[in-house]
Amino acid sequence: MHRRNFLQLSAATLAASAFPSSARPTEIPHLRDLAKSKSLLFGTAVSDSQLRRPDFTPLLLDQCSILVAENQMKWRATHPEQDRFDFSPADFFMDFAASHNIPARGHNLCWHEHNPAWLDATITPQNAVSLFTHHIQTVVSRYKSRVHSWDVVNEAIEPAHKNHLGLRNSLWLQNIGEDYIELAFRTAAKADPTAILTYNDYDIETDSPSQTAKREAVLDLLRRLIKKHVPIRALGMQSHLRTNEGTPTWNGLNKFLKEIEKLKLQVYITELDVDDQFMPADIPKRDRQVADLYRSFLDTVLRHNSVKAVLTWCLSDRDSWLQNFRPRKDGLPQRPLPFDAELNPKPAFVSIRDAITAQDVYYRR
Ligand code: G3I
């Protein structure tokens, strides 16, 4: 299929017809260029194995102007033993991005998950600050001046735990106390003053009561950090969307993003995908619903000038974490991403293209 023909396809046409598997990445529009024309970055998470697949990297390079390491920079990957760091997967990711002149996001420096077993076995209130700051200092220094932005703290809020700040009861909270968050940002800033330091969290998008409460707790956290002059410059909204509570609405999100703008923080949509577990088995119907959710969400967030980047959590359905973590009850593969398992664009791709196209470049500055 020729590029012009693809451009003429509407999302509905794409949904109704199987997209020819002969369509190659070079023949479809490039979201990276479209995003650039609107002062936006478009990108995705990539794993080590995806970066080694010659059938995949041309698509990645055509479509993306920013990349993030899916797992390669997490504690378990970079710090497998207490006295040993392993930077080979992270180096491979950073070198790939640099060799193609693509900005790279670091993910992440502090999380309650994907930590090495030795950490749980070793950490105490006495050694926690030193383990924590040594890790952050070592990892951030290694990539000094080469990282676009770091997810410094990931998923620290969980209002369900009902402590007074809505902080998740993580190993960091238990062993360092609530100041671990600002300690992480200050340590990272000292190691690399150029990287945009980001707080990243999920389930802060919809109007559901639980997401509304979490969004409030995140806003409170960001306000506290800024009041204390903590060097944070961006919010990452993961945006793992789903329809478990019906079709989401975004009224609270609009108000929230106005508050974030007052704090002068940039916003990155860091892990966008759509869990289709609660959608019909029929593929055209399912793809349509997934695409509609992409469109309504992106139409909402891209109106806000603070939103500077949109990254999906992988590009192709074959690589999505949802296949293993949220399998459909009917056993069918999930279809959460803009490209299908054979790397053909889906209606979700058209939604992203159209949502970016619809943004007014003058408004976005
Ligand atoms: O690499 C090993 C492999 O050697 C082994 O055979 C296999 C057996 O299960 O596991 C492989 O590691 C898995 C790794 O993904 C790579 O596939 C881990 O078990 C698995 O836990 C890990 O899951 C990742 C998850 O974070 C936990 O770190 C997902 O790929 C990754 O997509 C997911 O990403 C998170 C973000 O970091 C934060 N926000 C939510 C998002 C989705 O959960």
Coordinates of C-alpha atoms and ligand atoms in Angstrom, one line a residue:
M1 CA 0.0 0.0 0.0
H2 CA 1.2 3.4 -0.9
R3 CA 1.6 6.1 1.7
R4 CA -1.0 8.4 0.1
N5 CA -3.5 5.6 0.1
F6 CA -2.8 4.9 3.7
L7 CA -3.3 8.5 4.6
Q8 CA -6.7 8.4 3.0
L9 CA -7.8 5.5 5.2
S10 CA -10.2 6.4 8.0
A11 CA -10.1 4.5 11.3
A12 CA -13.4 2.9 10.4
T13 CA -12.1 1.6 7.1
L14 CA -9.1 0.2 8.8
A15 CA -11.3 -1.4 11.4
A16 CA -13.5 -3.0 8.8
S17 CA -10.8 -4.3 6.5
A18 CA -7.8 -6.5 7.4
F19 CA -4.8 -4.3 6.7
P20 CA -2.6 -6.0 4.1
S21 CA 0.3 -7.8 5.7
S22 CA 2.4 -6.6 2.7
A23 CA 2.3 -3.0 4.1
R24 CA 5.9 -2.2 5.2
P25 CA 6.8 0.4 7.8
T26 CA 8.3 2.8 5.2
E27 CA 5.0 3.0 3.4
I28 CA 2.9 4.3 6.3
P29 CA 3.0 7.8 7.9
H30 CA 5.6 8.5 10.5
L31 CA 4.2 9.5 13.9
R32 CA 7.6 11.0 14.8
D33 CA 7.4 13.6 12.0
L34 CA 3.7 14.4 12.6
A35 CA 4.5 14.8 16.4
K36 CA 7.4 17.1 15.6
S37 CA 5.2 19.4 13.5
K38 CA 3.1 19.9 16.7
S39 CA 6.1 20.3 19.0
L40 CA 5.6 16.8 20.5
L41 CA 7.6 13.7 20.8
F42 CA 6.2 10.3 20.0
G43 CA 7.8 7.1 21.1
T44 CA 7.7 3.8 22.9
A45 CA 9.2 1.4 25.4
V46 CA 11.6 -1.1 24.0
S47 CA 13.1 -4.2 25.5
D48 CA 16.6 -5.6 24.9
S49 CA 15.3 -8.4 22.6
Q50 CA 13.1 -6.0 20.5
L51 CA 16.2 -3.9 19.8
R52 CA 17.9 -7.0 18.4
R53 CA 15.2 -7.8 15.9
P54 CA 15.9 -6.6 12.4
D55 CA 12.3 -7.0 11.4
F56 CA 11.3 -4.5 14.1
T57 CA 13.9 -1.8 14.3
P58 CA 13.0 -0.1 11.0
L59 CA 9.5 0.4 12.2
L60 CA 10.8 1.7 15.6
L61 CA 13.1 4.2 13.8
D62 CA 10.4 5.4 11.4
Q63 CA 7.9 6.0 14.1
C64 CA 9.7 7.1 17.2
S65 CA 11.4 10.3 18.3
I66 CA 11.9 9.2 21.9
L67 CA 12.5 5.8 23.5
V68 CA 12.3 4.4 27.0
A69 CA 13.9 1.2 28.4
E70 CA 11.1 -1.2 29.3
N71 CA 13.2 -3.1 31.9
Q72 CA 16.9 -2.6 31.2
M73 CA 17.4 0.2 33.7
K74 CA 15.5 -1.1 36.6
W75 CA 17.3 -2.1 39.8
R76 CA 17.1 -5.9 39.0
A77 CA 18.7 -5.3 35.6
T78 CA 21.4 -2.9 36.6
H79 CA 22.3 -4.0 40.1
P80 CA 22.0 -7.8 40.2
E81 CA 24.3 -8.2 43.3
Q82 CA 25.0 -5.8 46.1
D83 CA 28.6 -5.3 45.0
R84 CA 28.1 -5.6 41.2
F85 CA 26.4 -3.5 38.7
D86 CA 25.6 -4.8 35.2
F87 CA 25.1 -2.1 32.6
S88 CA 25.2 -4.2 29.5
P89 CA 21.4 -4.1 28.6
A90 CA 21.2 -0.5 29.6
D91 CA 24.3 0.4 27.6
F92 CA 22.9 -1.4 24.6
F93 CA 19.7 0.6 24.9
M94 CA 21.5 4.0 25.4
D95 CA 23.9 3.3 22.5
F96 CA 21.1 2.3 20.2
A97 CA 19.2 5.6 20.9
A98 CA 22.4 7.7 20.7
S99 CA 23.5 6.1 17.4
H100 CA 20.1 7.0 15.9
N101 CA 20.0 10.5 17.6
I102 CA 16.8 9.6 19.5
P103 CA 16.3 11.0 23.0
A104 CA 16.3 8.2 25.6
R105 CA 14.2 8.1 28.8
G106 CA 15.6 6.3 31.9
H107 CA 13.1 4.1 33.7
N108 CA 13.4 3.9 36.7
L109 CA 15.5 4.7 39.8
C110 CA 13.2 3.8 42.6
W111 CA 10.2 1.4 42.5
H112 CA 8.6 -1.1 44.9
E113 CA 8.8 -3.8 42.1
H114 CA 11.5 -5.5 40.0
N115 CA 14.1 -5.1 42.7
P116 CA 16.9 -7.7 43.0
A117 CA 16.4 -10.4 45.7
W118 CA 19.5 -9.3 47.5
L119 CA 17.9 -5.9 48.2
D120 CA 14.9 -7.3 50.1
A121 CA 17.2 -9.6 52.0
T122 CA 19.7 -6.8 52.9
I123 CA 17.9 -3.6 53.4
T124 CA 17.5 -2.2 57.0
P125 CA 16.6 1.3 58.3
Q126 CA 20.3 1.6 59.1
N127 CA 21.7 0.9 55.6
A128 CA 18.8 2.0 53.4
V129 CA 19.9 5.6 52.7
S130 CA 23.4 4.5 51.7
L131 CA 22.1 1.7 49.4
F132 CA 19.6 4.0 47.9
T133 CA 21.8 7.0 47.2
H134 CA 24.7 4.8 46.0
H135 CA 22.5 3.1 43.5
I136 CA 21.0 6.3 42.1
Q137 CA 24.3 8.1 42.1
T138 CA 26.0 5.3 40.2
V139 CA 23.3 4.7 37.6
V140 CA 22.6 8.4 36.9
S141 CA 26.3 9.3 36.7
R142 CA 27.0 6.6 34.1
Y143 CA 24.5 8.2 31.7
K144 CA 25.2 11.8 32.7
S145 CA 24.1 14.3 30.0
R146 CA 22.8 11.4 27.8
V147 CA 19.3 10.9 29.3
H148 CA 16.4 13.0 28.2
S149 CA 14.4 12.4 31.4
W150 CA 14.6 10.0 34.3
D151 CA 11.6 8.4 36.0
V152 CA 13.2 9.0 39.4
V153 CA 10.4 7.7 41.5
N154 CA 7.8 5.3 40.1
E155 CA 4.4 4.6 41.6
A156 CA 4.9 5.9 45.1
I157 CA 1.2 6.7 45.7
E158 CA -1.4 4.3 46.8
P159 CA -4.2 6.0 48.7
A160 CA -5.7 2.6 49.6
H161 CA -3.0 2.2 52.2
K162 CA -4.5 5.1 54.1
N163 CA -1.4 6.5 55.6
H164 CA -1.7 10.3 56.0
L165 CA 0.0 11.1 52.7
G166 CA -1.4 8.3 50.6
L167 CA 2.1 6.9 50.2
R168 CA 2.6 3.3 49.1
N169 CA 3.9 1.0 51.8
S170 CA 7.1 0.2 49.8
L171 CA 10.4 -1.0 51.1
W172 CA 11.6 2.6 50.6
L173 CA 8.9 4.1 52.8
Q174 CA 9.4 1.4 55.4
N175 CA 13.2 1.8 55.6
I176 CA 13.8 5.4 54.9
G177 CA 10.5 7.1 55.6
E178 CA 8.6 9.6 53.5
D179 CA 11.7 11.7 52.7
Y180 CA 13.0 9.0 50.4
I181 CA 11.2 10.7 47.5
E182 CA 13.0 14.0 47.8
L183 CA 16.2 12.2 48.6
A184 CA 15.9 10.3 45.3
F185 CA 15.3 13.6 43.3
R186 CA 18.1 15.5 45.0
T187 CA 20.6 12.6 44.5
A188 CA 19.7 12.3 40.8
A189 CA 19.9 16.0 40.3
K190 CA 23.4 16.1 41.8
A191 CA 24.5 13.2 39.5
D192 CA 23.1 14.7 36.3
P193 CA 21.8 18.3 36.4
T194 CA 20.7 18.1 32.8
A195 CA 18.2 15.2 32.9
I196 CA 14.5 16.1 33.3
L197 CA 13.6 14.5 36.6
T198 CA 10.2 12.9 36.5
Y199 CA 7.6 11.4 38.9
N200 CA 5.8 8.6 37.2
D201 CA 2.5 6.9 38.2
Y202 CA -0.5 5.0 36.9
D203 CA -4.3 5.1 37.4
I204 CA -4.5 8.8 37.6
E205 CA -6.5 9.4 34.3
T206 CA -10.2 8.6 34.7
D207 CA -13.1 10.0 36.7
S208 CA -13.5 6.7 38.7
P209 CA -13.5 7.3 42.5
S210 CA -10.3 5.4 43.0
Q211 CA -8.4 7.2 40.2
T212 CA -9.8 10.5 41.4
A213 CA -8.5 9.9 44.9
K214 CA -5.1 8.8 43.6
R215 CA -4.8 11.9 41.3
E216 CA -5.5 14.1 44.3
A217 CA -2.8 12.4 46.3
V218 CA -0.3 12.7 43.4
L219 CA -1.1 16.4 43.1
D220 CA -0.6 16.9 46.9
L221 CA 2.8 15.1 46.6
L222 CA 3.9 17.3 43.6
R223 CA 2.9 20.4 45.5
R224 CA 4.8 19.4 48.6
L225 CA 7.9 18.6 46.5
I226 CA 7.8 21.9 44.7
K227 CA 7.2 23.9 47.9
K228 CA 10.4 22.3 49.2
H229 CA 12.3 23.2 46.0
V230 CA 12.9 19.5 45.1
P231 CA 14.4 19.4 41.6
I232 CA 11.4 17.8 39.9
R233 CA 10.5 19.0 36.4
A234 CA 7.9 16.6 35.0
L235 CA 5.1 14.3 35.7
G236 CA 4.8 11.0 33.9
M237 CA 1.2 9.7 33.4
Q238 CA 1.5 6.1 32.6
S239 CA -2.0 5.9 31.0
H240 CA -2.6 2.1 31.1
L241 CA -6.2 2.5 30.0
R242 CA -9.0 0.0 30.3
T243 CA -12.8 -0.3 30.4
N244 CA -13.3 -2.4 33.6
E245 CA -15.5 0.3 35.0
G246 CA -17.2 1.3 31.8
T247 CA -16.0 3.8 29.2
P248 CA -13.8 6.2 31.0
T249 CA -14.4 10.0 31.2
W250 CA -11.7 12.6 31.7
N251 CA -13.3 15.6 33.5
G252 CA -11.0 15.3 36.6
L253 CA -8.0 14.9 34.4
N254 CA -8.6 18.2 32.6
K255 CA -8.8 20.0 36.0
F256 CA -5.7 18.1 37.2
L257 CA -3.7 19.1 34.1
K258 CA -4.5 22.7 34.7
E259 CA -3.2 22.4 38.2
I260 CA 0.0 20.7 36.9
E261 CA 0.5 23.6 34.5
K262 CA 0.4 26.0 37.5
L263 CA 3.2 24.0 39.0
K264 CA 5.2 24.6 35.8
L265 CA 5.8 20.8 35.3
Q266 CA 6.0 19.2 31.9
V267 CA 3.8 16.2 31.4
Y268 CA 4.8 13.0 29.6
I269 CA 2.3 10.3 28.6
T270 CA 4.8 7.5 29.5
E271 CA 3.2 4.1 29.1
L272 CA 0.0 4.4 27.0
D273 CA -1.8 1.2 26.0
V274 CA -5.4 -0.2 26.2
D275 CA -6.2 -3.4 28.1
D276 CA -8.9 -5.0 26.0
Q277 CA -9.9 -7.7 28.5
F278 CA -13.4 -6.3 28.9
M279 CA -14.0 -5.8 25.1
P280 CA -15.6 -8.2 22.6
A281 CA -13.7 -11.0 21.0
D282 CA -14.5 -9.9 17.5
I283 CA -11.4 -8.2 16.2
P284 CA -12.9 -5.3 14.2
K285 CA -15.2 -4.4 17.1
R286 CA -12.4 -4.7 19.6
D287 CA -10.0 -2.7 17.6
R288 CA -12.6 0.0 17.1
Q289 CA -13.2 0.2 20.9
V290 CA -9.4 0.3 21.6
A291 CA -9.0 3.0 19.0
D292 CA -11.9 5.1 20.3
L293 CA -10.3 5.1 23.8
Y294 CA -6.9 6.2 22.4
R295 CA -8.7 9.0 20.6
S296 CA -10.8 10.3 23.4
F297 CA -7.8 10.2 25.8
L298 CA -5.4 11.8 23.5
D299 CA -7.9 14.5 22.4
T300 CA -8.2 15.3 26.1
V301 CA -4.5 15.4 27.1
L302 CA -3.1 16.9 23.9
R303 CA -5.1 20.1 24.5
H304 CA -2.8 20.8 27.4
N305 CA 0.3 22.6 26.4
S306 CA 2.3 21.0 29.3
V307 CA 2.0 17.6 27.5
K308 CA 5.3 17.2 25.6
A309 CA 5.5 13.6 24.7
V310 CA 3.4 10.5 24.1
L311 CA 5.0 7.1 24.5
T312 CA 3.2 3.8 24.2
W313 CA 4.3 0.8 26.3
C314 CA 5.8 -1.1 23.4
L315 CA 4.6 -0.7 19.8
S316 CA 3.4 -4.1 18.7
D317 CA 0.8 -6.3 20.3
R318 CA 3.2 -9.2 20.2
D319 CA 5.4 -7.4 22.7
S320 CA 2.8 -6.1 25.2
W321 CA 3.2 -6.8 28.9
L322 CA -0.6 -7.3 28.9
Q323 CA -0.3 -10.6 27.1
N324 CA 1.2 -12.2 30.3
F325 CA 0.1 -9.9 33.0
R326 CA -3.6 -9.4 32.0
P327 CA -4.6 -12.4 29.8
R328 CA -8.1 -12.4 28.3
K329 CA -10.5 -14.9 29.7
D330 CA -11.3 -16.2 26.2
G331 CA -7.6 -17.0 25.6
L332 CA -7.4 -14.6 22.6
P333 CA -4.3 -12.4 22.5
Q334 CA -4.7 -8.8 23.7
R335 CA -4.6 -6.1 21.0
P336 CA -3.6 -3.0 23.1
L337 CA -1.1 -1.2 20.8
P338 CA -0.9 0.7 17.5
F339 CA 0.7 -2.1 15.6
D340 CA -0.5 -5.7 15.5
A341 CA 1.6 -8.8 16.1
E342 CA 2.7 -8.7 12.4
L343 CA 3.7 -5.0 12.7
N344 CA 0.8 -3.8 10.6
P345 CA -0.9 -0.5 11.7
K346 CA -4.3 -0.8 13.4
P347 CA -7.1 1.6 14.1
A348 CA -5.3 2.6 17.3
F349 CA -2.5 3.9 15.0
V350 CA -5.0 5.9 13.0
S351 CA -6.4 7.4 16.3
I352 CA -2.9 8.5 17.4
R353 CA -2.2 9.9 14.0
D354 CA -5.6 11.8 13.9
A355 CA -5.4 13.0 17.5
I356 CA -1.9 14.5 16.9
T357 CA -3.0 16.0 13.6
A358 CA -6.0 17.6 15.2
Q359 CA -3.8 19.6 17.7
D360 CA -3.4 23.2 16.9
V361 CA 0.3 23.9 16.6
Y362 CA -0.1 27.6 17.5
Y363 CA -1.9 26.7 20.7
R364 CA 0.7 24.1 21.6
R365 CA 3.6 26.6 21.1
Ligands
G3I1 O1 13.9 -11.9 31.4 C1 13.3 -12.9 32.2 C2 13.4 -14.2 31.4 O2 14.8 -14.6 31.5 C3 12.5 -15.3 32.1 O3 12.6 -16.5 31.4 C4 11.1 -14.8 32.2 C5 10.2 -15.8 33.0 O4 9.1 -15.2 33.5 O5 11.1 -13.6 32.9 C6 11.8 -12.6 32.2 O6 11.7 -11.4 32.9 C7 10.5 -10.7 32.9 C8 10.7 -9.4 32.3 O7 9.5 -8.7 32.3 C9 11.1 -9.4 30.8 O8 10.1 -10.0 30.1 C10 10.0 -10.6 34.3 O9 9.7 -11.9 34.9 C11 8.8 -9.7 34.4 O10 8.4 -9.5 35.7 C12 9.0 -8.4 33.7 O11 7.9 -7.7 33.6 C13 8.0 -6.3 33.4 C14 7.3 -5.6 34.6 O12 7.2 -4.2 34.3 C15 8.0 -5.8 35.9 O13 9.2 -5.1 35.9 C16 7.3 -6.0 32.1 O14 8.1 -6.5 31.0 C17 7.2 -4.5 31.9 O15 6.5 -4.2 30.7 C18 6.5 -3.9 33.1 O16 6.5 -2.5 33.0 C19 5.8 -1.7 34.0 C20 6.6 -0.4 34.2 O17 7.9 -0.7 34.4 C21 6.0 0.4 35.3 N1 4.5 0.6 35.0 C22 3.8 -0.6 34.8 C23 4.4 -1.4 33.6 C24 3.5 -2.6 33.3 O18 3.5 -3.5 34.4

